[in-house]
Amino acid sequence: DTGVSQNPRHKITKRGQNVTFRCDPISEHNRLYWYRQTLGQGPEFLTYFQNEAQLEKSRLLSDRFSAERPKGSFSTLEIQRTEQGDSAMYLCASSPSGRNHEQYFGPGTRLTVT
Amino acid sequence: AQKVTQAQTEISVVEKEDVTLDCVYETRDTTYYLFWYKQPPSGELVFLIRRNSFDEQNEISGRYSWNFQKSTSSFNFTITASQVVDSAVYFCALSETLTDSWGKLQFGAGTQVVVTP
């Protein structure tokens, strides 16, 4: 299977702890996106990478959030000092370069902060 | 401000009925892209269709069809002869170009489709 994969699928953590999620995009895709989805809402954009360069960050991405894509392949999203409001589904998507190709999404990581 | 509006929260139909999902968008760009995605209970978003702003030709792909009208900023989606497996949340999304060249998607709130046997 060469789709987008995300790990872990579920994460339960206590408030104040740090968590890290991983996304492996489709191998030939240069673009990688992170989105957050809360219950009953559509996904909201968080950040975007073109190869290893992080080119845009949403205002939703507070200083507690950091994302990397060190070699232009997989990406990690870290949340420091988690808060209950961080509870959500974190989605990763990838696409080829070029204008507005469709994005292919992974299964997501569901974060629950207790 | 919400750029994509899906006014229908939930639609319930009986199998074999047609389902039309409404989507209204807002943009100042002249070049933009519109998408429909499906999110089944498993949670993974599945790409369905894409349309660019220069192509208003409506098409049919299997049981799916769409009606794109720039004059009313609408991009409606129809499932013909619905099946139970069509039960999912359907999202309409917009990707702008002039204001954002990186292709990030702006989603509506989604419409839950429930198809009963």
Coordinates of N, CA and C in Angstrom, one line a residue:
Chain A
D1 N 0.9 -1.2 0.0 CA 0.0 0.0 0.0 C 0.9 1.2 0.0
T2 N 0.7 2.2 -0.9 CA 1.5 3.3 -1.0 C 0.8 4.6 -0.7
G3 N -0.3 4.5 0.1 CA -1.0 5.7 0.5 C -0.3 6.4 1.6
V4 N -0.9 7.5 2.1 CA -0.4 8.3 3.3 C -0.6 7.5 4.5
S5 N 0.4 7.4 5.4 CA 0.3 6.7 6.6 C 0.6 7.7 7.8
Q6 N -0.1 7.4 8.9 CA 0.1 8.3 10.1 C 0.2 7.4 11.3
N7 N 1.1 7.8 12.2 CA 1.2 7.0 13.5 C 1.5 8.0 14.6
P8 N 0.9 7.7 15.8 CA 0.0 6.6 16.0 C -1.4 7.0 15.5
R9 N -2.3 6.0 15.5 CA -3.7 6.3 15.1 C -4.5 7.0 16.3
H10 N -4.1 6.6 17.5 CA -4.8 7.2 18.6 C -3.7 7.5 19.7
K11 N -3.9 8.6 20.4 CA -3.0 9.0 21.4 C -3.8 9.7 22.5
I12 N -3.7 9.1 23.7 CA -4.3 9.7 24.9 C -3.2 10.2 25.8
T13 N -3.3 11.5 26.2 CA -2.2 12.0 27.0 C -2.8 12.9 28.1
K14 N -2.0 13.2 29.1 CA -2.5 14.1 30.2 C -2.1 15.5 29.8
R15 N -2.9 16.4 30.3 CA -2.7 17.8 30.0 C -1.2 18.2 30.5
G16 N -0.5 18.9 29.7 CA 0.8 19.3 30.0 C 1.9 18.5 29.5
Q17 N 1.5 17.3 28.9 CA 2.5 16.4 28.3 C 2.8 16.8 26.9
N18 N 3.9 16.4 26.4 CA 4.3 16.6 25.0 C 3.9 15.4 24.2
V19 N 3.5 15.6 22.9 CA 3.1 14.5 22.0 C 3.7 14.8 20.7
T20 N 4.1 13.7 20.0 CA 4.6 13.8 18.6 C 3.9 12.8 17.7
F21 N 3.5 13.3 16.5 CA 2.8 12.5 15.5 C 3.7 12.4 14.3
R22 N 3.6 11.3 13.6 CA 4.4 11.1 12.4 C 3.5 10.9 11.2
C23 N 3.9 11.5 10.0 CA 3.2 11.3 8.8 C 4.2 10.8 7.7
D24 N 3.9 9.8 7.0 CA 4.6 9.3 5.8 C 3.8 9.6 4.6
P25 N 4.2 10.5 3.7 CA 3.4 10.8 2.6 C 3.6 9.8 1.5
I26 N 2.8 9.9 0.4 CA 3.0 9.1 -0.8 C 4.4 9.5 -1.3
S27 N 5.2 8.5 -1.7 CA 6.7 8.7 -1.8 C 7.0 9.7 -2.9
E28 N 6.3 9.9 -4.0 CA 6.7 10.8 -5.0 C 6.1 12.2 -4.8
H29 N 5.4 12.4 -3.7 CA 4.7 13.7 -3.5 C 5.7 14.7 -2.8
N30 N 5.8 15.9 -3.3 CA 6.7 16.9 -2.7 C 6.0 17.7 -1.7
R31 N 4.7 17.8 -1.8 CA 3.9 18.7 -0.9 C 3.3 17.9 0.3
L32 N 3.4 18.4 1.5 CA 2.8 17.7 2.6 C 2.1 18.8 3.5
Y33 N 0.9 18.5 3.9 CA 0.0 19.4 4.6 C -0.4 18.7 5.9
W34 N -0.6 19.5 6.9 CA -1.2 19.1 8.2 C -2.5 19.9 8.4
Y35 N -3.5 19.2 8.8 CA -4.8 19.8 9.1 C -5.3 19.3 10.5
R36 N -6.2 20.0 11.1 CA -6.8 19.6 12.4 C -8.3 19.6 12.2
Q37 N -8.9 18.5 12.7 CA -10.4 18.4 12.5 C -11.0 18.1 13.9
T38 N -11.9 19.0 14.3 CA -12.6 18.8 15.6 C -14.0 18.2 15.2
L39 N -14.7 17.7 16.2 CA -15.9 17.0 16.0 C -17.0 17.9 15.3
G40 N -17.5 17.4 14.2 CA -18.6 18.1 13.6 C -18.1 19.3 12.7
Q41 N -16.8 19.4 12.5 CA -16.3 20.4 11.6 C -15.5 19.9 10.5
G42 N -15.2 20.7 9.5 CA -14.3 20.3 8.4 C -12.9 20.5 8.9
P43 N -12.0 19.9 8.2 CA -10.5 20.1 8.5 C -10.1 21.5 8.4
E44 N -9.2 21.9 9.3 CA -8.6 23.3 9.2 C -7.1 23.2 9.0
F45 N -6.6 24.0 8.0 CA -5.2 24.0 7.7 C -4.4 24.4 8.8
L46 N -3.3 23.7 9.0 CA -2.3 24.1 10.0 C -1.0 24.5 9.4
T47 N -0.4 23.7 8.6 CA 0.9 24.1 8.0 C 1.2 23.3 6.7
Y48 N 2.2 23.7 6.0 CA 2.5 23.1 4.7 C 4.0 23.0 4.4
F49 N 4.4 22.0 3.8 CA 5.8 21.8 3.4 C 5.9 21.6 1.9
Q50 N 6.9 22.2 1.3 CA 7.3 21.9 -0.1 C 8.7 21.2 0.1
N51 N 8.8 19.9 -0.1 CA 10.0 19.2 0.2 C 10.3 19.4 1.7
E52 N 11.5 19.9 2.0 CA 11.8 20.1 3.5 C 11.5 21.4 4.0
A53 N 11.1 22.3 3.1 CA 10.8 23.7 3.5 C 9.4 23.9 4.0
Q54 N 9.3 24.5 5.2 CA 7.9 24.8 5.8 C 7.6 26.2 5.2
L55 N 6.6 26.3 4.4 CA 6.3 27.5 3.7 C 5.2 28.3 4.2
E56 N 4.3 27.7 5.0 CA 3.2 28.5 5.5 C 2.7 27.8 6.8
K57 N 2.4 28.7 7.8 CA 1.8 28.2 9.0 C 0.6 29.0 9.3
S58 N -0.5 28.3 9.7 CA -1.7 29.0 10.1 C -1.6 29.7 11.4
R59 N -2.5 30.7 11.6 CA -2.5 31.3 12.9 C -3.0 30.4 14.0
L60 N -3.6 29.3 13.6 CA -4.1 28.2 14.5 C -2.9 27.6 15.2
L61 N -1.7 27.6 14.6 CA -0.5 26.9 15.0 C 0.2 27.8 16.0
S62 N -0.1 27.6 17.3 CA 0.5 28.4 18.4 C 1.9 28.0 18.5
D63 N 2.6 28.7 19.4 CA 4.0 28.5 19.7 C 4.3 27.1 20.3
R64 N 3.2 26.5 20.8 CA 3.4 25.1 21.3 C 3.4 24.0 20.2
F65 N 3.1 24.4 19.0 CA 3.1 23.5 17.9 C 4.4 23.7 17.1
S66 N 5.0 22.6 16.7 CA 6.1 22.7 15.7 C 6.0 21.5 14.8
A67 N 6.4 21.7 13.6 CA 6.4 20.7 12.6 C 7.7 20.7 11.8
E68 N 8.1 19.5 11.4 CA 9.4 19.4 10.7 C 9.2 18.3 9.6
R69 N 10.0 18.5 8.6 CA 10.1 17.5 7.5 C 11.6 17.5 7.1
P70 N 12.4 16.9 7.9 CA 13.8 17.0 7.8 C 14.5 16.6 6.5
K71 N 14.0 15.6 5.9 CA 14.7 15.2 4.6 C 13.7 15.2 3.4
G72 N 12.6 16.0 3.6 CA 11.7 16.0 2.6 C 10.8 14.8 2.4
S73 N 10.9 13.9 3.4 CA 10.1 12.7 3.2 C 9.0 12.7 4.3
F74 N 9.3 12.0 5.4 CA 8.2 12.0 6.5 C 8.2 13.3 7.2
S75 N 7.1 13.5 7.9 CA 7.0 14.8 8.7 C 6.6 14.4 10.1
T76 N 7.0 15.3 11.1 CA 6.5 15.1 12.4 C 5.8 16.4 12.9
L77 N 4.8 16.2 13.7 CA 4.1 17.4 14.3 C 4.1 17.2 15.8
E78 N 4.7 18.1 16.5 CA 4.9 18.0 18.0 C 4.0 19.1 18.6
I79 N 3.3 18.7 19.7 CA 2.6 19.6 20.5 C 3.2 19.6 21.9
Q80 N 3.6 20.7 22.4 CA 4.2 20.8 23.7 C 3.1 21.3 24.7
R81 N 3.3 20.8 25.9 CA 2.4 21.3 27.0 C 0.9 21.2 26.5
T82 N 0.5 20.1 26.2 CA -0.8 19.9 25.6 C -1.9 20.5 26.5
E83 N -3.0 20.9 25.9 CA -4.1 21.5 26.6 C -5.4 20.7 26.1
Q84 N -6.4 20.7 26.9 CA -7.6 20.0 26.5 C -8.2 20.5 25.2
G85 N -8.0 21.7 24.8 CA -8.4 22.2 23.6 C -7.7 21.7 22.4
D86 N -6.6 21.0 22.6 CA -5.8 20.4 21.5 C -6.4 19.1 21.1
S87 N -7.4 18.6 21.8 CA -8.0 17.3 21.5 C -8.7 17.4 20.1
A88 N -8.3 16.6 19.2 CA -8.8 16.7 17.8 C -8.3 15.5 17.0
M89 N -8.7 15.5 15.8 CA -8.1 14.5 14.8 C -7.0 15.4 14.0
Y90 N -5.8 14.9 13.9 CA -4.8 15.5 13.2 C -4.6 14.8 11.9
L91 N -4.8 15.4 10.8 CA -4.7 14.8 9.5 C -3.5 15.3 8.7
C92 N -2.9 14.4 8.0 CA -1.8 14.7 7.1 C -2.3 14.4 5.7
A93 N -1.8 15.2 4.7 CA -2.2 15.0 3.3 C -0.9 15.3 2.5
S94 N -0.8 14.7 1.3 CA 0.3 14.9 0.4 C -0.3 15.1 -1.0
S95 N 0.5 15.8 -1.8 CA 0.2 15.9 -3.2 C 1.4 16.2 -4.0
P96 N 1.3 16.0 -5.3 CA 2.5 16.3 -6.2 C 2.6 17.8 -6.2
S97 N 3.8 18.3 -6.8 CA 4.0 19.7 -7.0 C 3.1 20.2 -8.1
G98 N 3.0 21.5 -8.3 CA 2.1 22.0 -9.3 C 0.9 22.5 -8.8
R99 N 0.2 23.1 -9.6 CA -1.0 23.9 -9.2 C -2.2 23.1 -8.7
N100 N -2.4 23.1 -7.4 CA -3.6 22.6 -6.9 C -4.1 21.2 -7.3
H101 N -3.1 20.3 -7.2 CA -3.5 18.9 -7.4 C -4.4 18.5 -6.2
E102 N -5.1 17.5 -6.4 CA -5.9 17.0 -5.2 C -4.9 16.4 -4.2
Q103 N -5.3 16.5 -2.9 CA -4.5 16.1 -1.8 C -5.1 14.7 -1.4
Y104 N -4.1 13.9 -1.0 CA -4.5 12.5 -0.5 C -4.2 12.5 1.0
F105 N -5.2 12.1 1.7 CA -5.2 12.1 3.2 C -4.8 10.8 3.8
G106 N -4.2 10.9 4.9 CA -3.9 9.7 5.7 C -5.1 9.5 6.7
P107 N -5.0 8.4 7.5 CA -6.2 8.0 8.3 C -6.3 8.9 9.5
G108 N -5.3 9.7 9.8 CA -5.4 10.7 10.9 C -4.9 10.1 12.3
T109 N -4.5 11.0 13.2 CA -4.2 10.6 14.5 C -5.2 11.3 15.4
R110 N -5.9 10.5 16.2 CA -6.9 11.1 17.1 C -6.2 11.4 18.5
L111 N -6.1 12.6 18.9 CA -5.5 13.0 20.1 C -6.6 13.3 21.2
T112 N -6.5 12.7 22.3 CA -7.4 13.0 23.4 C -6.5 13.5 24.6
V113 N -6.8 14.7 25.1 CA -6.0 15.3 26.2 C -6.9 15.3 27.4
T114 N -6.5 14.6 28.4 CA -7.3 14.4 29.6 C -6.9 15.4 30.7
Chain B
A1 N -13.6 34.6 8.1 CA -14.9 34.4 7.6 C -14.9 33.0 6.9
Q2 N -16.0 32.4 7.0 CA -16.2 31.1 6.4 C -16.3 31.2 4.8
K3 N -15.4 30.6 4.1 CA -15.4 30.7 2.7 C -16.1 29.7 2.0
V4 N -16.4 28.6 2.6 CA -17.2 27.5 2.0 C -18.4 27.2 3.0
T5 N -19.5 27.3 2.5 CA -20.7 27.0 3.3 C -21.5 25.8 2.7
Q6 N -21.7 24.9 3.6 CA -22.6 23.7 3.3 C -23.7 23.8 4.3
A7 N -24.8 24.3 3.8 CA -26.0 24.7 4.7 C -26.7 23.4 5.2
Q8 N -26.6 22.3 4.5 CA -27.2 21.1 4.9 C -26.4 20.4 6.0
T9 N -26.9 20.2 7.1 CA -26.1 19.5 8.2 C -26.2 18.0 8.0
E10 N -27.4 17.5 7.7 CA -27.7 16.1 7.5 C -28.8 15.8 6.5
I11 N -28.6 14.8 5.7 CA -29.6 14.4 4.7 C -29.8 12.9 4.9
S12 N -31.0 12.5 5.0 CA -31.4 11.1 5.2 C -32.2 10.7 4.0
V13 N -31.8 9.6 3.3 CA -32.5 9.1 2.2 C -32.7 7.6 2.3
V14 N -33.6 7.1 1.5 CA -33.7 5.6 1.4 C -32.9 5.2 0.2
E15 N -32.3 4.0 0.2 CA -31.5 3.5 -0.9 C -32.2 3.7 -2.2
K16 N -31.4 4.0 -3.2 CA -31.8 4.2 -4.6 C -32.4 5.6 -4.9
E17 N -32.6 6.4 -3.8 CA -33.0 7.8 -4.0 C -31.7 8.6 -4.4
D18 N -31.9 9.7 -5.1 CA -30.8 10.6 -5.4 C -30.6 11.6 -4.3
V19 N -29.3 12.0 -4.1 CA -29.0 12.9 -3.1 C -28.2 14.1 -3.7
T20 N -28.6 15.3 -3.4 CA -27.9 16.5 -3.9 C -27.4 17.3 -2.7
L21 N -26.1 17.5 -2.7 CA -25.4 18.3 -1.7 C -25.1 19.7 -2.2
D22 N -25.4 20.7 -1.4 CA -25.2 22.0 -1.8 C -23.9 22.6 -1.2
C23 N -23.2 23.4 -2.0 CA -22.0 24.0 -1.6 C -21.9 25.4 -2.2
V24 N -21.7 26.4 -1.3 CA -21.6 27.8 -1.8 C -20.2 28.3 -1.3
Y25 N -19.5 28.9 -2.2 CA -18.1 29.4 -1.8 C -18.0 30.9 -2.0
E26 N -16.9 31.4 -1.4 CA -16.7 32.8 -1.6 C -15.2 33.0 -1.8
T27 N -14.9 33.7 -2.9 CA -13.5 34.1 -3.2 C -13.4 35.3 -4.1
R28 N -12.3 36.0 -4.0 CA -12.1 37.1 -4.9 C -11.1 36.7 -6.1
D29 N -10.6 35.5 -6.0 CA -9.7 35.0 -7.0 C -10.4 34.7 -8.3
T30 N -9.8 34.9 -9.4 CA -10.4 34.5 -10.7 C -10.0 33.1 -11.0
T31 N -8.9 32.6 -10.5 CA -8.5 31.2 -10.7 C -8.5 30.5 -9.3
Y32 N -9.3 29.5 -9.2 CA -9.4 28.7 -8.0 C -9.9 27.3 -8.3
Y33 N -9.9 26.4 -7.3 CA -10.2 25.0 -7.5 C -11.2 24.6 -6.5
L34 N -12.1 23.8 -6.8 CA -13.1 23.3 -5.9 C -13.0 21.8 -5.9
F35 N -13.3 21.2 -4.7 CA -13.2 19.8 -4.5 C -14.4 19.3 -3.7
W36 N -14.6 18.0 -3.9 CA -15.5 17.3 -3.0 C -14.7 16.1 -2.4
Y37 N -14.8 15.9 -1.1 CA -14.2 14.8 -0.4 C -15.3 14.1 0.4
K38 N -15.1 12.8 0.6 CA -16.0 11.9 1.3 C -15.2 11.4 2.6
Q39 N -15.9 11.4 3.7 CA -15.3 10.9 5.0 C -16.2 9.9 5.5
P40 N -16.0 8.6 5.2 CA -16.8 7.5 5.8 C -16.5 7.4 7.3
P41 N -17.3 6.5 7.9 CA -17.1 6.3 9.4 C -15.7 5.9 9.8
S42 N -15.0 5.3 8.9 CA -13.6 5.0 9.2 C -12.7 6.2 9.4
G43 N -13.1 7.3 8.9 CA -12.4 8.6 9.2 C -11.5 9.1 8.1
E44 N -11.1 8.3 7.2 CA -10.1 8.8 6.2 C -10.8 9.5 5.1
L45 N -10.3 10.7 4.8 CA -10.9 11.6 3.7 C -10.5 11.0 2.4
V46 N -11.5 10.9 1.5 CA -11.3 10.3 0.2 C -11.7 11.3 -0.9
F47 N -10.7 11.6 -1.7 CA -10.9 12.6 -2.8 C -12.0 12.0 -3.8
L48 N -12.9 12.9 -4.2 CA -13.9 12.5 -5.2 C -13.8 13.2 -6.5
I49 N -13.8 14.5 -6.5 CA -13.8 15.3 -7.7 C -13.1 16.6 -7.5
R50 N -12.5 17.2 -8.6 CA -11.9 18.5 -8.6 C -12.4 19.2 -9.8
R51 N -12.6 20.5 -9.7 CA -13.0 21.4 -10.8 C -12.3 22.7 -10.7
N52 N -11.8 23.2 -11.8 CA -11.1 24.5 -11.8 C -12.2 25.6 -12.2
S53 N -11.9 26.8 -11.9 CA -12.8 27.9 -12.1 C -13.1 28.2 -13.5
F54 N -12.2 27.8 -14.4 CA -12.4 28.1 -15.8 C -13.3 27.0 -16.6
D55 N -13.6 26.0 -15.9 CA -14.3 24.9 -16.5 C -15.7 24.7 -15.9
E56 N -16.7 25.3 -16.4 CA -18.0 25.2 -15.9 C -18.8 24.0 -16.4
Q57 N -18.2 23.2 -17.3 CA -18.9 22.1 -17.8 C -19.2 21.1 -16.7
N58 N -20.4 20.8 -16.7 CA -20.9 19.8 -15.7 C -20.7 18.4 -16.2
E59 N -20.3 17.5 -15.3 CA -19.9 16.2 -15.8 C -20.6 15.1 -14.9
I60 N -20.5 13.9 -15.4 CA -21.0 12.8 -14.7 C -19.9 11.7 -14.6
S61 N -19.7 11.2 -13.5 CA -18.7 10.1 -13.3 C -19.3 9.0 -12.5
G62 N -19.8 8.0 -13.2 CA -20.5 6.9 -12.6 C -21.7 7.4 -11.9
R63 N -21.9 7.2 -10.6 CA -23.1 7.7 -10.0 C -23.0 9.1 -9.4
Y64 N -21.8 9.7 -9.6 CA -21.6 11.1 -9.2 C -21.7 12.1 -10.3
S65 N -22.3 13.2 -10.0 CA -22.3 14.3 -11.0 C -22.2 15.6 -10.2
W66 N -21.8 16.7 -10.9 CA -21.7 18.0 -10.2 C -22.2 19.1 -11.1
N67 N -22.6 20.1 -10.4 CA -23.2 21.3 -11.1 C -22.4 22.5 -10.6
F68 N -21.5 23.1 -11.4 CA -20.7 24.2 -11.0 C -21.3 25.5 -11.7
Q69 N -21.6 26.4 -10.9 CA -22.2 27.7 -11.5 C -21.5 28.9 -10.8
K70 N -20.6 29.5 -11.6 CA -19.8 30.7 -11.1 C -20.7 31.8 -10.8
S71 N -21.8 32.0 -11.5 CA -22.7 33.1 -11.3 C -23.3 33.1 -9.9
T72 N -23.5 32.0 -9.4 CA -24.1 31.9 -8.0 C -23.1 31.3 -7.0
S73 N -21.8 31.2 -7.5 CA -20.8 30.6 -6.6 C -21.2 29.3 -5.9
S74 N -21.7 28.5 -6.7 CA -22.2 27.2 -6.2 C -21.5 26.0 -6.9
F75 N -21.3 25.0 -6.1 CA -20.7 23.8 -6.6 C -21.4 22.6 -6.0
N76 N -22.5 22.2 -6.5 CA -23.3 21.2 -6.0 C -23.0 19.8 -6.5
F77 N -23.2 18.8 -5.7 CA -22.8 17.4 -5.9 C -24.0 16.5 -5.8
T78 N -24.1 15.6 -6.7 CA -25.3 14.7 -6.7 C -24.8 13.2 -6.7
I79 N -25.4 12.4 -5.9 CA -25.2 11.0 -5.9 C -26.5 10.4 -6.4
T80 N -26.4 9.7 -7.5 CA -27.6 9.1 -8.1 C -27.7 7.7 -7.6
A81 N -28.9 7.3 -7.4 CA -29.3 5.9 -7.0 C -28.4 5.5 -5.8
S82 N -28.6 6.3 -4.7 CA -27.7 6.1 -3.5 C -27.7 4.7 -3.0
Q83 N -26.6 4.3 -2.4 CA -26.4 3.0 -1.8 C -26.0 3.2 -0.3
V84 N -26.2 2.2 0.5 CA -25.8 2.3 1.9 C -24.4 2.7 2.1
V85 N -23.5 2.2 1.2 CA -22.1 2.5 1.3 C -21.8 4.0 1.1
D86 N -22.8 4.7 0.6 CA -22.6 6.2 0.4 C -22.7 6.9 1.7
S87 N -23.2 6.3 2.7 CA -23.3 6.9 4.0 C -22.0 7.4 4.5
A88 N -21.9 8.7 4.7 CA -20.6 9.4 5.0 C -20.8 10.8 5.2
V89 N -19.8 11.5 5.7 CA -19.8 13.0 5.7 C -19.1 13.5 4.4
Y90 N -19.7 14.4 3.7 CA -19.2 14.9 2.4 C -18.8 16.4 2.6
F91 N -17.5 16.6 2.2 CA -17.0 18.0 2.4 C -16.7 18.6 1.0
C92 N -17.1 19.9 0.9 CA -16.7 20.7 -0.2 C -15.5 21.5 0.2
A93 N -14.6 21.8 -0.7 CA -13.4 22.5 -0.3 C -13.0 23.4 -1.4
L94 N -12.3 24.5 -1.0 CA -11.9 25.6 -2.0 C -10.4 25.7 -1.8
S95 N -9.7 25.8 -3.0 CA -8.3 26.2 -3.0 C -8.1 27.4 -3.9
E96 N -7.6 28.5 -3.2 CA -7.4 29.7 -4.0 C -6.0 29.8 -4.5
T97 N -5.8 30.7 -5.4 CA -4.4 30.8 -6.0 C -3.8 32.2 -5.8
L98 N -4.5 33.3 -6.2 CA -3.9 34.6 -6.0 C -3.5 34.9 -4.6
T99 N -4.4 34.5 -3.7 CA -4.2 34.8 -2.3 C -3.4 33.7 -1.6
D100 N -3.3 32.6 -2.2 CA -2.5 31.5 -1.6 C -2.1 30.5 -2.7
S101 N -0.8 30.5 -2.9 CA -0.3 29.7 -4.1 C 0.1 28.3 -3.7
W102 N -0.1 28.0 -2.4 CA 0.3 26.6 -2.0 C -0.7 25.6 -2.0
G103 N -1.9 25.9 -2.4 CA -2.9 24.9 -2.5 C -3.6 24.4 -1.3
K104 N -3.5 25.1 -0.2 CA -4.2 24.6 1.0 C -5.7 24.6 0.8
L105 N -6.3 23.6 1.4 CA -7.8 23.5 1.2 C -8.5 24.2 2.3
Q106 N -9.6 24.8 1.9 CA -10.5 25.4 2.9 C -11.8 24.7 2.9
F107 N -12.2 24.0 3.9 CA -13.3 23.1 3.9 C -14.6 23.7 4.5
G108 N -15.7 23.2 4.0 CA -16.9 23.6 4.6 C -17.1 22.7 5.8
A109 N -18.2 22.8 6.5 CA -18.5 22.1 7.8 C -18.9 20.6 7.5
G110 N -19.3 20.4 6.3 CA -19.6 19.0 5.9 C -21.1 18.7 6.0
T111 N -21.6 17.8 5.2 CA -23.0 17.3 5.2 C -23.0 15.8 5.5
Q112 N -23.7 15.4 6.5 CA -23.8 14.0 6.8 C -24.9 13.4 6.0
V113 N -24.5 12.4 5.2 CA -25.5 11.6 4.4 C -25.8 10.3 5.0
V114 N -27.0 10.0 5.3 CA -27.4 8.7 5.8 C -28.3 8.0 4.8
V115 N -27.9 6.9 4.4 CA -28.7 6.1 3.4 C -29.1 4.8 4.1
T116 N -30.4 4.7 4.2 CA -31.0 3.5 4.8 C -31.5 2.5 3.8
P117 N -31.5 1.2 4.1 CA -31.9 0.2 3.1 C -33.4 0.3 2.9

